C-alpha positions as MATLAB code, in Angstrom:
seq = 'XXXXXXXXXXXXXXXXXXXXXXXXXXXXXXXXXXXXXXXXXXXXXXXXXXXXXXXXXXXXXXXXXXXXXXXXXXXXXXXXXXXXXXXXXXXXXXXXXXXXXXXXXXXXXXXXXXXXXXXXXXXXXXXXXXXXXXXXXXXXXXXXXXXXXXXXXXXXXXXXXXXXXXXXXXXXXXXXXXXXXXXXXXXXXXXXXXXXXXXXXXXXXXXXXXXXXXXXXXXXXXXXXXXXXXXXXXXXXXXXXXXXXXXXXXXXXXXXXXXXXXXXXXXXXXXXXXXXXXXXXXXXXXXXXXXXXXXXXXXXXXXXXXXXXXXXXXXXXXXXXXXXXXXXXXXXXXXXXXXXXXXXXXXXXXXXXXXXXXXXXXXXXXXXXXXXXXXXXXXXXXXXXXXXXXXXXXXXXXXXXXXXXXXXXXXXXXXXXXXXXXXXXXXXXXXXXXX';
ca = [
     -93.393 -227.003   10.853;
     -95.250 -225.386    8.200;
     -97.466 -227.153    5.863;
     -97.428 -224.217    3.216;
     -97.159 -225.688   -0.391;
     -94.133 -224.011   -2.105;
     -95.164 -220.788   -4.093;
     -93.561 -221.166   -7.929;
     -94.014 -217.859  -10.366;
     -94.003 -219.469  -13.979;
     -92.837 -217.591  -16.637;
     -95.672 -215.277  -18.280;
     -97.194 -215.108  -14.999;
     -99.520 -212.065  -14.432;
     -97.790 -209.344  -12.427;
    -100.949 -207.753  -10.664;
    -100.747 -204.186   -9.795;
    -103.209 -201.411   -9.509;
    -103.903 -202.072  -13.021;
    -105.139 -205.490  -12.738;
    -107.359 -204.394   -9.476;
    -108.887 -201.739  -11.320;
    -110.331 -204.115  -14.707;
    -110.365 -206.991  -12.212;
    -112.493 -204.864  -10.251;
    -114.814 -204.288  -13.290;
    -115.950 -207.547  -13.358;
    -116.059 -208.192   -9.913;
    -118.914 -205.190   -9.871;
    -120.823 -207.114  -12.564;
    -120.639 -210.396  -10.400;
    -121.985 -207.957   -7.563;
    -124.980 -206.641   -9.216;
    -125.788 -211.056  -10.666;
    -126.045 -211.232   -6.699;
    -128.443 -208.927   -5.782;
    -130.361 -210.181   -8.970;
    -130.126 -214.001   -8.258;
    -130.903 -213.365   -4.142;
    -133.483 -210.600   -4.770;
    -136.090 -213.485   -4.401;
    -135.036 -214.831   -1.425;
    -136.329 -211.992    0.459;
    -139.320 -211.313   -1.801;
    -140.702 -214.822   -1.320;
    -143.590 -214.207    0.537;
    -144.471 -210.993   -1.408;
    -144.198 -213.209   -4.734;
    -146.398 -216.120   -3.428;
    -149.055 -213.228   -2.541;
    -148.380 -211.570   -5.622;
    -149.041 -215.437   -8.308;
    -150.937 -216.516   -6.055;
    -148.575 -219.786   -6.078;
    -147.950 -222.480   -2.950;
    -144.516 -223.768   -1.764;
    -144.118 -226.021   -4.671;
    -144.908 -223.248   -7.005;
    -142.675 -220.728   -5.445;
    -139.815 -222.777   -5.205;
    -140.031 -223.250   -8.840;
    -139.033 -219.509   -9.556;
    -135.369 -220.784   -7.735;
    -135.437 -224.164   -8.910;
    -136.065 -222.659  -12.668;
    -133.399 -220.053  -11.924;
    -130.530 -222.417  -10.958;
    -131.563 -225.374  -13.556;
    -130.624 -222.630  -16.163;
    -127.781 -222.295  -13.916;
    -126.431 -225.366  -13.706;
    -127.200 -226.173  -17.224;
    -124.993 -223.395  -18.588;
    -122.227 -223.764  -16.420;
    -119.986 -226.042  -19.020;
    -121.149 -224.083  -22.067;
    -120.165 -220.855  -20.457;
    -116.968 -222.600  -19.488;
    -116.272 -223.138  -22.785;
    -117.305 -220.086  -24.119;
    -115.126 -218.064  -21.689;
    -111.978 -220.010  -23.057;
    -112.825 -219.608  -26.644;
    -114.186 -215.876  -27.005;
    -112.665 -214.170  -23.587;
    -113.968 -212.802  -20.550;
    -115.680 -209.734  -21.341;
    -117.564 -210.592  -24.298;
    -119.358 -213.726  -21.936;
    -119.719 -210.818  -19.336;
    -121.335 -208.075  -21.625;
    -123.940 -210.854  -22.033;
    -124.438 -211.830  -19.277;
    -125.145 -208.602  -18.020;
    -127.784 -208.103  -20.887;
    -129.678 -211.379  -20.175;
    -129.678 -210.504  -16.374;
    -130.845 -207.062  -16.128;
    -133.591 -207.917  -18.948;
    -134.838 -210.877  -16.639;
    -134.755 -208.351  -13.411;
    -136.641 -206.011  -15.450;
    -139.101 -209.018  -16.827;
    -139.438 -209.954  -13.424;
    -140.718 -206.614  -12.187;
    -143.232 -206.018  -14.569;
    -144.597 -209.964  -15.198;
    -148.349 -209.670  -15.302;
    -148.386 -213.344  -14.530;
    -146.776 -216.548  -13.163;
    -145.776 -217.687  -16.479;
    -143.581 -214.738  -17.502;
    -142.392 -214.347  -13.628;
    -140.884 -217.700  -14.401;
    -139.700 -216.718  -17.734;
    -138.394 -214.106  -16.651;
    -136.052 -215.803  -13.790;
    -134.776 -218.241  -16.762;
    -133.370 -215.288  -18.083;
    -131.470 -214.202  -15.136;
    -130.391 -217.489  -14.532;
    -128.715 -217.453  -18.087;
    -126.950 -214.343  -17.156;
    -126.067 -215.101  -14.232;
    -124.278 -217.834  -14.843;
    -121.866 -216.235  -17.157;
    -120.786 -213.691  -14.466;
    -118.623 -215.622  -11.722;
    -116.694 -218.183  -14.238;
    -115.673 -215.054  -16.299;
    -114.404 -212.974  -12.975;
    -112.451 -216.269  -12.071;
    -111.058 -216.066  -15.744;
    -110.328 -212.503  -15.307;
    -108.510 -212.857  -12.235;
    -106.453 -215.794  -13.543;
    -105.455 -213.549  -16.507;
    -104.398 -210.536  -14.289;
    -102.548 -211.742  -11.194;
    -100.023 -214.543  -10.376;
    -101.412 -218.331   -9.754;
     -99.861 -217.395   -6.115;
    -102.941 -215.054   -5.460;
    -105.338 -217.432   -7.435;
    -107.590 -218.710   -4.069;
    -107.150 -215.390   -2.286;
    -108.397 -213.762   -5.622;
    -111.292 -216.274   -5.630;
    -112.242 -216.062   -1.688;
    -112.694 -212.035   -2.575;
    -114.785 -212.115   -5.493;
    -117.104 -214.717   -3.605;
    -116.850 -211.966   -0.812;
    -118.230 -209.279   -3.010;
    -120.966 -211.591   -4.282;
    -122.107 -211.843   -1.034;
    -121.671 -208.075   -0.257;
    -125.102 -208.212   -3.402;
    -126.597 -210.706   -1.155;
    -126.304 -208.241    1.588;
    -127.724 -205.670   -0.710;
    -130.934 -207.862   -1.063;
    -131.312 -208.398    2.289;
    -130.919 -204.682    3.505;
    -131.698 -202.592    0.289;
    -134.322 -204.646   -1.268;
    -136.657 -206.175    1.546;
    -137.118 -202.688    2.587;
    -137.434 -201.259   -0.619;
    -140.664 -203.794   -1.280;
    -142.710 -203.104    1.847;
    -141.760 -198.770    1.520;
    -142.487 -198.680   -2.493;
    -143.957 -202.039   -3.461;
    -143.373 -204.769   -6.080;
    -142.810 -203.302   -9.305;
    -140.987 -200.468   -7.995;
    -138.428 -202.430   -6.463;
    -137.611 -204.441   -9.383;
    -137.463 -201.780  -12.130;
    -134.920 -199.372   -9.932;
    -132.652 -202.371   -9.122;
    -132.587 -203.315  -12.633;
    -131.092 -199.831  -13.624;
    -127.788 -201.240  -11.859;
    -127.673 -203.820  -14.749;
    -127.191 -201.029  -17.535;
    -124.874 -199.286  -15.318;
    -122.044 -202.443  -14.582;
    -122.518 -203.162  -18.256;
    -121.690 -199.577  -19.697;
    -118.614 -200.050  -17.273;
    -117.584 -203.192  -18.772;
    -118.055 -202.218  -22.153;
    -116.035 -198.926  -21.587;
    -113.251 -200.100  -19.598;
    -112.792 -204.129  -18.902;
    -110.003 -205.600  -20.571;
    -109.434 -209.811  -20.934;
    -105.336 -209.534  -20.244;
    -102.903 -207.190  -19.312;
    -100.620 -206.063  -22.511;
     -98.170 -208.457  -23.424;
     -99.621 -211.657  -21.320;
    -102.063 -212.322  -24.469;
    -103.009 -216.482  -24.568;
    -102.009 -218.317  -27.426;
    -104.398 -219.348  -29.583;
    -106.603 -222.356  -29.267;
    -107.494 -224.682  -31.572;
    -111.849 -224.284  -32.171;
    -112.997 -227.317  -34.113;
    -116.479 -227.425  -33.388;
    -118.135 -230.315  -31.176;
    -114.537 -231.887  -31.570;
    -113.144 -229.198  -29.573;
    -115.869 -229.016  -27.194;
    -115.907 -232.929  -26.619;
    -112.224 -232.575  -26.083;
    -112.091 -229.791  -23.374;
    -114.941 -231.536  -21.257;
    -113.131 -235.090  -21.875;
    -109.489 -233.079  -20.423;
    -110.888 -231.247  -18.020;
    -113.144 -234.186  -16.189;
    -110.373 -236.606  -16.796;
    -108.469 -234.430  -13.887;
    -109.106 -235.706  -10.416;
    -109.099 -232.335   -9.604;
    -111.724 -231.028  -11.426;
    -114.220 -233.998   -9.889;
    -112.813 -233.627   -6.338;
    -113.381 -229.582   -7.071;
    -116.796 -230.402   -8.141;
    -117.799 -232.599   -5.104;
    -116.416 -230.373   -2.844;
    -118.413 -227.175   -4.041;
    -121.972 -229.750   -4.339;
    -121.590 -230.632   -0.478;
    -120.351 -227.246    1.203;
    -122.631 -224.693   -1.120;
    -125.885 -225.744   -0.858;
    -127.283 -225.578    2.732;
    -126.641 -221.900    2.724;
    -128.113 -221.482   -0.815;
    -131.157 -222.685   -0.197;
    -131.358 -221.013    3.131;
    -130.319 -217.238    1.709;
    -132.030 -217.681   -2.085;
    -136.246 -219.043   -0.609;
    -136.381 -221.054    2.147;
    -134.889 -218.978    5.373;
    -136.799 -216.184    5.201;
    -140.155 -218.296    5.412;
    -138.596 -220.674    7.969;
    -137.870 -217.766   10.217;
    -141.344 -216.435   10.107;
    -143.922 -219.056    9.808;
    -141.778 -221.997   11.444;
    -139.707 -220.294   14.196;
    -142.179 -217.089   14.923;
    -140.175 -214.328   14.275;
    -141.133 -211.031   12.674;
    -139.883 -210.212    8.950;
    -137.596 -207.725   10.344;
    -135.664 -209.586   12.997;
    -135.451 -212.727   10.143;
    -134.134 -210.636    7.822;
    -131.512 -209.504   10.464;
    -130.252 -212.642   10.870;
    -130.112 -213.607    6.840;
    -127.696 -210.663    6.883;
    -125.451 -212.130    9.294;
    -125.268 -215.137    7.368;
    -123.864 -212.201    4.888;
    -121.955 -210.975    7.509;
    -120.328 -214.093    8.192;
    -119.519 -215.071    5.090;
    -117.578 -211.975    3.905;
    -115.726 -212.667    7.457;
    -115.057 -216.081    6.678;
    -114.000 -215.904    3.382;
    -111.006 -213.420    3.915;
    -109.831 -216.114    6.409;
    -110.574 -219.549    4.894;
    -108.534 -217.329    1.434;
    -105.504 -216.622    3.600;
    -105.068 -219.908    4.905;
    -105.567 -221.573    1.915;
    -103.014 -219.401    0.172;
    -100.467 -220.507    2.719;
    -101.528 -224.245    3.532;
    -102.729 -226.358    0.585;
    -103.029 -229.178    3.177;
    -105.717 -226.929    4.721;
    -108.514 -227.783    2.324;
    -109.948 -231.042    2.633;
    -109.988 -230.005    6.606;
    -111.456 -227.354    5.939;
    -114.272 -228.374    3.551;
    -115.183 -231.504    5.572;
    -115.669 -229.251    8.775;
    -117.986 -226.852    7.581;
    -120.075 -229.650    6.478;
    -119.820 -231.289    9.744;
    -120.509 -228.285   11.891;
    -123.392 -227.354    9.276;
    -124.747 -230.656    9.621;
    -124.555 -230.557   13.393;
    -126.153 -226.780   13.706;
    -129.138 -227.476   11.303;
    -130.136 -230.548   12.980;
    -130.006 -228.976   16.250;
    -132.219 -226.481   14.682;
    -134.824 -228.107   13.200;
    -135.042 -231.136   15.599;
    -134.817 -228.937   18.716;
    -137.508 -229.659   21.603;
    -140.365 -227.355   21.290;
    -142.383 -225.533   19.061;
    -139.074 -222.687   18.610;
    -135.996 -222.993   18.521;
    -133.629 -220.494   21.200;
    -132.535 -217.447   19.356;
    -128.932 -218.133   20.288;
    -129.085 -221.499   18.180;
    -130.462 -219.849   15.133;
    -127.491 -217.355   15.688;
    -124.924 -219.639   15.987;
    -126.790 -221.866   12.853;
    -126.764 -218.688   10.253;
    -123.105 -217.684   11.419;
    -121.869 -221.565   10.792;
    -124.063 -220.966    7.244;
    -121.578 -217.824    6.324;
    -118.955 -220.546    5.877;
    -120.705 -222.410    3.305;
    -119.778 -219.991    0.293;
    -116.382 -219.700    1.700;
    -116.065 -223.749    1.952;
    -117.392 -223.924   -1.592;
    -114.633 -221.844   -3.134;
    -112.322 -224.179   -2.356;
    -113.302 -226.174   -5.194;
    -111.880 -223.885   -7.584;
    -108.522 -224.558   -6.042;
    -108.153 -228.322   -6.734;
    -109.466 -227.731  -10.321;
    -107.002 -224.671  -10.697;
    -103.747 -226.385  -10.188;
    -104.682 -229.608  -12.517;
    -106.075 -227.740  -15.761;
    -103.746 -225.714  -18.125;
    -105.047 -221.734  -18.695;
    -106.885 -223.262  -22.014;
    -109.023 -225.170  -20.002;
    -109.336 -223.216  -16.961;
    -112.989 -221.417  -17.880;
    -114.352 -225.352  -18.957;
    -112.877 -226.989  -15.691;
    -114.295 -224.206  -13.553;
    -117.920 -224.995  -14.960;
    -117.461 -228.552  -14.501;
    -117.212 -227.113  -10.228;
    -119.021 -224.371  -10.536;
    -122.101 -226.996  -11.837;
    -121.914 -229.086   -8.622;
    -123.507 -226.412   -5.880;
    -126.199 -225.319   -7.901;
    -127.166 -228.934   -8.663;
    -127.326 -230.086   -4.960;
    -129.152 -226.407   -4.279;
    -131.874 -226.793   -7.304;
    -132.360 -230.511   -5.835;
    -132.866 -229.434   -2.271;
    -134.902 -226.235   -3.476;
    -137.371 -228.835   -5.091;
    -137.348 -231.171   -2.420;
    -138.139 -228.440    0.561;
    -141.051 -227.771   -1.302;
    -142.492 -230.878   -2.102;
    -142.187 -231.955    1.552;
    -143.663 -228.847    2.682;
    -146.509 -229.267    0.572;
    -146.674 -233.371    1.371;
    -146.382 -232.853    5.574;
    -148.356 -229.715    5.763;
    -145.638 -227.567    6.335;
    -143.579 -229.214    8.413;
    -139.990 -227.666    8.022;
    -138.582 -230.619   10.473;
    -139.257 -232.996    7.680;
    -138.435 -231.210    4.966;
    -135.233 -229.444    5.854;
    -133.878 -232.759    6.285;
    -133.799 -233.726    2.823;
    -130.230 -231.671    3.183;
    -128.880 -234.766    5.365;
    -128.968 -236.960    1.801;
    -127.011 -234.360   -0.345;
    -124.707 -233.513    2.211;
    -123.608 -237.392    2.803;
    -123.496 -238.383   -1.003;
    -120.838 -235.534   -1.499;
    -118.567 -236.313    1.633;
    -118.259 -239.924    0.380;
    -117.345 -238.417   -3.109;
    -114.984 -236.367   -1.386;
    -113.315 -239.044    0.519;
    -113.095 -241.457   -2.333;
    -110.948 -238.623   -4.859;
    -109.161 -236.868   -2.373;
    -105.847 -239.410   -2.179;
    -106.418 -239.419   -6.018;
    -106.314 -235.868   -6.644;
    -103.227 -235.158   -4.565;
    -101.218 -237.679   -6.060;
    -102.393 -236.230   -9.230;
    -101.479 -232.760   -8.364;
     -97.437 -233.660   -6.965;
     -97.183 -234.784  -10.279;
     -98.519 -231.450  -12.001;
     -96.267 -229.734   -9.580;
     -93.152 -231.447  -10.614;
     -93.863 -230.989  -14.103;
     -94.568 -227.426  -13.856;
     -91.453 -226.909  -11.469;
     -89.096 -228.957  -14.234;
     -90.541 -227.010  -17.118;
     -89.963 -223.396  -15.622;
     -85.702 -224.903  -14.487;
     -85.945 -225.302  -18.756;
     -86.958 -222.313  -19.655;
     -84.246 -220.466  -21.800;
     -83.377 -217.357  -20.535;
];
């Protein structure tokens, strides 16, 4: 017997279309190029310490930095997204980001290197709240977590970028090089926006919301966290994102070569399958998901479990290496991290009106790059404390990944009471519409 939720089309729902996947698309490019941007480091750590001069405290400040700004913009950008639209946040965003790629290339120093990651982690945070907007605006709710799994996709399709386009690009034509020509990608996603991008399709126009200053800002935070949903959403992206984060944005690249003994080449190969993987992964965990609401605690409690289980057989295998097939098997089990962490969105989705859905999705959005800028900072304080001793400090991600599984086990029976009741609602209210 199928477990499949029962699909509901309210009135004013989006009607998707070519249409929709064209300006959708639009902002799903600028998304693509915050990527490459944000990741762009992960496989230009070693070239950056050389280049500062910095340790592993100091380099893991550029990402720590990066995703603080992160984080700490994910509820204003939330609420900016629901009070001035989608592509003003977007144009932006894709200002502040392509000015901090740019900084980043030509930094003559630490100081503005770091300055100039702040930056991008300003922009970058308005990019993936706004495509979730976007997508909400042009399609029907129906589509909403397959619509989410494939922007994450193409996010990660940037991350492949970095791994493939950029790591070569910095050994055949160096530092500053690099960074300038990828930064040129920035002016070109924004000139699309600005040309093209639309915030709803004609005739689906939201009503107007009521702006009263701090009062309206305390009010949409108070709504929106008030929802079980939103804090279930929010634990469930803080304990599924973050292992791969931190792998992917500093730490795997450096793990690969100066823990595990393989050459820059071969550990970039297998950062790209975590890529790999988790484009593969997310077309399947969206699908299901669309079909089976029931699916998604399962699903989210798994990958941490088999994440948990392949990274401690990695870093607590006998030996000074660890086989090649287990550090396969641990970066394909990573690819389902991002996929895991989407389904956050869709227990915040279903309890938040439209007006609140940018503010709720920054309250989730908030709660990977928290548990990744705490494990960031940790790795590289233990490295620095044991001598570099990746056994010791890779298992800071043990603590994270345990607070956020009894989070999610505590507001799970919560939030699905919660969201029967939505449900009904809805389901009553669309019987009442006049015709």
């Amino acid at each position: 017997m199928s477990s499949a939720a029962p699909t509901l089309s309210l009135p004013g729902d989006p009607p998707g279309g070519r249409r929709a996947a064209w300006v959708w698309g639009i902002g799903v490019a600028v998304y693509f190029v915050a990527i490459i941007f944000r990741t762009s480091l992960g496989v230009a750590g070693l070239d950056a310490a050389d280049r500062f001069d910095v340790n592993a405290s100091a380099l893991s400040t550029f990402s720590i930095l990066q995703l603080l700004v992160y984080a700490g913009m994910q509820i204003p950008v939330g609420l900016m997204v629901d009070r001035l639209g989608t592509k003003k946040v977007l144009a932006l965003g894709a200002v502040l980001f392509t000015l901090g790629q740019l900084g980043f290339a030509l930094s003559p120093s630490y100081g503005t290197a770091l300055a100039s990651r702040a930056l991008l982690g300003c922009g970058d945070a308005m990019t993936f709240i706004s495509v979730l907007r976007l997508g909400a605006r042009w399609f029907p709710a129906r589509r909403g977590p397959l619509i989410g799994q494939v922007a994450a996709l193409f996010g990660m399709a940037g991350n492949l970028v970095s791994t493939l386009v950029i790591a070569r690009s910095l050994h055949g034509f160096g530092w500053t090089a690099t960074f300038v020509g990828s930064s040129l990608a920035g002016v070109m996603v924004l000139v699309l926006l600005l040309l093209f991008l639309k915030d709803h399709p004609e005739g689906f126009e939201p009503p107007p919301a009521e702006h009263a200053g701090a009062t309206y800002v305390r009010k949409q935070i108070a709504a929106s966290w008030r929802e079980p949903g939103t804090r279930l959403g929010m634990w469930v992206h803080f304990t599924t994102q973050f292992p791969a984060m931190v792998f992917l944005l500093l730490w795997g690249m450096p793990f690969l070569v100066e823990d595990q003994g393989l050459s820059r080449g071969t550990a970039g190969e297998l950062l790209t399958l975590v890529v790999l993987s988790n484009m593969a992964v997310g077309l399947v965990y969206g699908q299901v998901i669309a079909r089976h609401h029931a699916a998604r605690i399962p699903l989210a409690l798994g990958t941490v479990a088999m994440t948990a289980l392949l990274w401690a057989s990695a870093i607590l295998h006998p030996g000074d290496h660890a086989p090649m097939w287990l550090l396969i098997t641990l970066c394909v089990v990573l690819g389902s991290c991002g996929p895991a962490s989407m389904i956050g969105f869709d227990f915040a989705r279903p309890a938040n009106p439209p007006e609140r859905q940018g503010t709720a999705s920054g309250i989730v959005n908030m709660g990977g790059f928290v548990a990744s800028m705490t494990t960031l900072f940790a790795v590289g304080v233990l490295l620095d404390a044991s001598g570099d001793n990746y056994r010791i400090a890779f298992a800071s991600v043990f603590v994270l990944e345990a607070l956020g599984v009894v989070q999610i086990l505590r507001l799970r029976r919560k939030a699905a009471h919660r969201e029967r009741e939505h449900h009904v609602i809805s389901r009553v209210e669309a019987v009442h519409v006049p015709v």
